Coordinates of C-alpha atoms and ligand atoms in Angstrom, one line a residue:
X895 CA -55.7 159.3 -129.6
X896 CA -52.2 158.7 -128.7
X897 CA -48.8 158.8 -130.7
X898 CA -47.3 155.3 -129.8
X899 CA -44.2 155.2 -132.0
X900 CA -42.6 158.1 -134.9
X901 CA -46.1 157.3 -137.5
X902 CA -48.1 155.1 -135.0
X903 CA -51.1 156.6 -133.4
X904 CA -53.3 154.5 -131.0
X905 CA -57.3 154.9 -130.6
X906 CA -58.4 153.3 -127.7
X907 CA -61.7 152.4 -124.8
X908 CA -61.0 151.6 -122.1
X909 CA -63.9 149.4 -120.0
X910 CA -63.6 149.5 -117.0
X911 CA -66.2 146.7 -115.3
X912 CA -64.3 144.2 -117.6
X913 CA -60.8 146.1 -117.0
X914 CA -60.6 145.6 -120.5
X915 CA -59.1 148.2 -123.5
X916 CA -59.5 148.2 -127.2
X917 CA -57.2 149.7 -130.1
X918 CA -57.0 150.9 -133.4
X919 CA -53.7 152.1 -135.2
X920 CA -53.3 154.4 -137.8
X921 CA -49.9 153.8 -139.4
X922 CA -49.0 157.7 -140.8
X923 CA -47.1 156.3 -143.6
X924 CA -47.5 156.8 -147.6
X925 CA -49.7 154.8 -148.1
X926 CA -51.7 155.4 -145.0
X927 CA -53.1 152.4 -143.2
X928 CA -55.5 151.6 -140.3
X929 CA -55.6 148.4 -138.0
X930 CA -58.9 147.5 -137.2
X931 CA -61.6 149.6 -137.3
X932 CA -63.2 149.2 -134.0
X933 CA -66.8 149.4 -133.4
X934 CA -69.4 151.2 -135.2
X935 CA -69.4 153.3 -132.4
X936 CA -65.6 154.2 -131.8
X937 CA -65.5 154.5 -135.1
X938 CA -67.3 158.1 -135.7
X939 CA -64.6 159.3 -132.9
X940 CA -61.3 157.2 -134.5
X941 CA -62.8 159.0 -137.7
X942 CA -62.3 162.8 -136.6
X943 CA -58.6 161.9 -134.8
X944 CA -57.9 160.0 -138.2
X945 CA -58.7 163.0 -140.2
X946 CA -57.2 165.2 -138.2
X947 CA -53.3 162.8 -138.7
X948 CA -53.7 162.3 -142.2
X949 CA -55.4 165.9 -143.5
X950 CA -55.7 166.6 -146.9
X951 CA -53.9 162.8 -147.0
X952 CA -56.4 159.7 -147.9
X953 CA -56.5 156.7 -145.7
X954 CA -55.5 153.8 -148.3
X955 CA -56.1 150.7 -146.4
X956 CA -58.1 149.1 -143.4
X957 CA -56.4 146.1 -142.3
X958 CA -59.0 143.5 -140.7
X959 CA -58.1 140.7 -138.8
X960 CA -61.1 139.0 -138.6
X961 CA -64.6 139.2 -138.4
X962 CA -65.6 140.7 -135.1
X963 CA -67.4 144.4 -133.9
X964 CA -64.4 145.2 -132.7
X965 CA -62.0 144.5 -135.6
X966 CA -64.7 145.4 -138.4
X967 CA -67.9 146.9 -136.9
X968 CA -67.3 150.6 -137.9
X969 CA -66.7 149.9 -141.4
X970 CA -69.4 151.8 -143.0
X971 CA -68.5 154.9 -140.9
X972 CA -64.9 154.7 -142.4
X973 CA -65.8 153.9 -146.3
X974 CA -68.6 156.5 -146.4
X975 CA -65.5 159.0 -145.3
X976 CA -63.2 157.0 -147.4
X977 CA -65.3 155.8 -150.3
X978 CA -61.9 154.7 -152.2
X979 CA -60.5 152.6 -149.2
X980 CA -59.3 148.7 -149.8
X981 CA -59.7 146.5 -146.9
X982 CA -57.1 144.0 -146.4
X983 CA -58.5 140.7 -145.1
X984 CA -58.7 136.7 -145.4
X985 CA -61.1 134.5 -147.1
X986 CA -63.8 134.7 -144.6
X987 CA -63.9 138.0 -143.9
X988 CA -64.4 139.0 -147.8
X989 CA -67.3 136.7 -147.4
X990 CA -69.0 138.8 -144.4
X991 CA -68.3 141.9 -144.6
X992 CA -71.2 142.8 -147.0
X993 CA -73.3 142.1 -143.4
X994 CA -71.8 145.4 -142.2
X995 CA -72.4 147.0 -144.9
X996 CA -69.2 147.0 -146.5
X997 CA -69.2 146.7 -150.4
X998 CA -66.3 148.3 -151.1
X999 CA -62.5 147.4 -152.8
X1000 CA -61.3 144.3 -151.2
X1001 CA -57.9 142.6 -151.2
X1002 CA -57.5 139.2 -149.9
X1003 CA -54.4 137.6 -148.4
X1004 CA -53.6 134.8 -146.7
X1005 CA -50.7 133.5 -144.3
X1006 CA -47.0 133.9 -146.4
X1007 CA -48.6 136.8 -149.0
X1008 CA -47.1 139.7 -149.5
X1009 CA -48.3 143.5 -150.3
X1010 CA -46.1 146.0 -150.9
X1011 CA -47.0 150.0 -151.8
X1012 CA -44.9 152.7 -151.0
X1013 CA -43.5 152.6 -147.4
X1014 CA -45.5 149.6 -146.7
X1015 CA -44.5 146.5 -146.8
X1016 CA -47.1 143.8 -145.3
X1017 CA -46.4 140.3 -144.5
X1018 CA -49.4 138.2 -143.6
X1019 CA -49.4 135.1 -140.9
X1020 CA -53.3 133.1 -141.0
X1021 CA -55.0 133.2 -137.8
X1022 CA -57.2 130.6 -136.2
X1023 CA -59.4 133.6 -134.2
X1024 CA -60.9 132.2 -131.4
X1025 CA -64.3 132.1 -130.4
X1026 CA -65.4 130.3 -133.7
X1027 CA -61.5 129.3 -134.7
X1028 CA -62.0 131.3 -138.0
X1029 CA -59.6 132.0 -140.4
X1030 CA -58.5 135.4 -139.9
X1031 CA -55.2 136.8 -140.7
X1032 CA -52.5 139.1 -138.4
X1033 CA -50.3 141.4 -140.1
X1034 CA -46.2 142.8 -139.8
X1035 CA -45.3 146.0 -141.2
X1036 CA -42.1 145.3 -142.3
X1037 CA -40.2 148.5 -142.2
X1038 CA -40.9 149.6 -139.2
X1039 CA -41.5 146.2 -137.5
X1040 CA -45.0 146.8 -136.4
X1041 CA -46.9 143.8 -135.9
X1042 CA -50.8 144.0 -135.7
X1043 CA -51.4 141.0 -133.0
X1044 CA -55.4 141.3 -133.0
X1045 CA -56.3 139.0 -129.9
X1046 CA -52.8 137.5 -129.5
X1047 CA -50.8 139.0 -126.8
X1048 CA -53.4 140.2 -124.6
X1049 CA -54.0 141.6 -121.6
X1050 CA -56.6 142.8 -118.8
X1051 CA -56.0 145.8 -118.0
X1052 CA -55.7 149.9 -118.9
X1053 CA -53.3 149.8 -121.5
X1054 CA -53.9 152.8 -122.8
X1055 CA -51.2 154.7 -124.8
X1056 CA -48.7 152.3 -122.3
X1057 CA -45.8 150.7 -123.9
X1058 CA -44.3 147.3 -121.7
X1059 CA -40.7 145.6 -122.5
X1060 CA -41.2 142.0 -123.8
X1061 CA -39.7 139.4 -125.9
X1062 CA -41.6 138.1 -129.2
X1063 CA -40.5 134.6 -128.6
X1064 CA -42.2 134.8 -124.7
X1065 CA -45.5 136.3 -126.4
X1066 CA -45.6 133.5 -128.7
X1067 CA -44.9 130.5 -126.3
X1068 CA -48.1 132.0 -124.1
X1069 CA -50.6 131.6 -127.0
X1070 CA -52.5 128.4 -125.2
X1071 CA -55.8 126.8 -125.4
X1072 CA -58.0 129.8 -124.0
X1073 CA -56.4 131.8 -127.5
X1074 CA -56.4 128.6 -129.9
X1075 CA -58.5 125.4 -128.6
X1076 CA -57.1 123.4 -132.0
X1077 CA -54.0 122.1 -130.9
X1078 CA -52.8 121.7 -134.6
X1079 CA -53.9 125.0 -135.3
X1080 CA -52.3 126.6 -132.3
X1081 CA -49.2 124.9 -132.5
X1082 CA -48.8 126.2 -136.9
X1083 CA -49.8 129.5 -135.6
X1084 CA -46.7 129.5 -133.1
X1085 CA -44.5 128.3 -136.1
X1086 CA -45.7 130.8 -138.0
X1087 CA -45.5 133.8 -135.5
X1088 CA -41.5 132.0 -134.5
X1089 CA -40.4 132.6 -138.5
X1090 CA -41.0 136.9 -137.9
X1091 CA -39.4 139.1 -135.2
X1092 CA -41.3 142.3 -135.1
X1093 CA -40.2 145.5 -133.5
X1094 CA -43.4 146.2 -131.5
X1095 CA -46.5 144.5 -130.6
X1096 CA -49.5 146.5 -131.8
X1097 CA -52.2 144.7 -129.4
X1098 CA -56.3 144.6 -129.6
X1099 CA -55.9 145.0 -126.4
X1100 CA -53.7 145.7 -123.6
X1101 CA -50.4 146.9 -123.3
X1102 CA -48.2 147.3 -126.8
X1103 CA -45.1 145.4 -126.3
X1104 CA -41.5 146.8 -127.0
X1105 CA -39.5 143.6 -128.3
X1106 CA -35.9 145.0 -129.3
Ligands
LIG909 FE1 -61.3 138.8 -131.8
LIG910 FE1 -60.4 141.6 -130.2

């Protein structure tokens, strides 16, 4: 686990034959709120780090991209710790998460909603997810400008609690074909993503990005 920003703490693998890292945030705020949930396996180990952040505290919500091991797969894991948790996700997801087990509170949001609680203040973009161009969904924090970029804004290698300097409008213009094959798709997305400025790329993998 590592403290990225003020309330942002990073759970990460790191593999090296692919050269390839995966996160998790927990965002420390009231409400608490985790991005992704990692695999089924990472999750027992994000669980005890979690715990040990938030205490006494509940964990609220599990925001969830879309529907893959690594964005969803230790689901179970978090709800049997967190029976009273509300996942935040798009149409599709609602759909399949019952096929990891999850049967829990569900909220479901798609690109332009809204939900605010407390601190948090969540603006949602719809994603075209690659692999099967599914309709997932990404996710800015607005108060503290954290954006939750899933697969968007990737990169090989051991990013591992690093931070890099960027610009959001240079992240953007690199989402291509190997991210998005639908042109229309990718090219709404980019719209989207160019009508937001976040403070900080959150990445699924990679290096965050600094964009102030
Ligand atoms: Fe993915
Ligand atoms: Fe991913």
């Amino acid at each position: 686990m590592k403290k990225i920003t003020d309330k942002l703490y990073q759970f990460s693998i790191y593999i090296p034959p692919m050269d390839f890292t995966i996160h998790q945030y927990l965002l420390d705020t009231d409400p608490a709120i985790l991005f992704a949930t990692g695999t089924a396996q990472q999750a027992q180990s994000t669980l005890s780090d979690i715990k040990k952040v938030l205490g006494d505290k509940l964990l609220k919500y599990i925001f969830i991209s879309h529907v893959e091991s690594d964005e969803c797969g230790g689901i179970s894991v978090l709800k049997k710790a967190y029976p009273d948790i509300t996942v935040i996700c798009g149409e599709l997801a609602a759909r399949e998460l019952p096929g990891y087990g999850y049967t829990g509170k569900i909220q479901m949001k798609k690109g332009g909603e809204t939900l605010t609680d407390g601190y948090l203040k969540l603006k949602f973009v719809d994603y075209p997810s690659e692999v099967h161009l599914q309709n997932g969904i990404l996710c800015l924090e607005e108060n503290s400008g954290i954006f939750y970029s899933a697969d968007i804004a990737l990169r090989f290698g051991n990013g591992v609690g690093k931070i890099i300097k960027g610009s959001w409008s240079d992240e953007v213009n690199a989402i291509d074909a190997e991210r998005v094959p639908n042109e229309k798709a990718c090219e709404k997305l980019k719209e989207d993503l160019e009508a937001i400025s976040p403070n900080l790329i959150a990445v699924g993998h990679g290096f965050c990005i600094d964009c102030r």
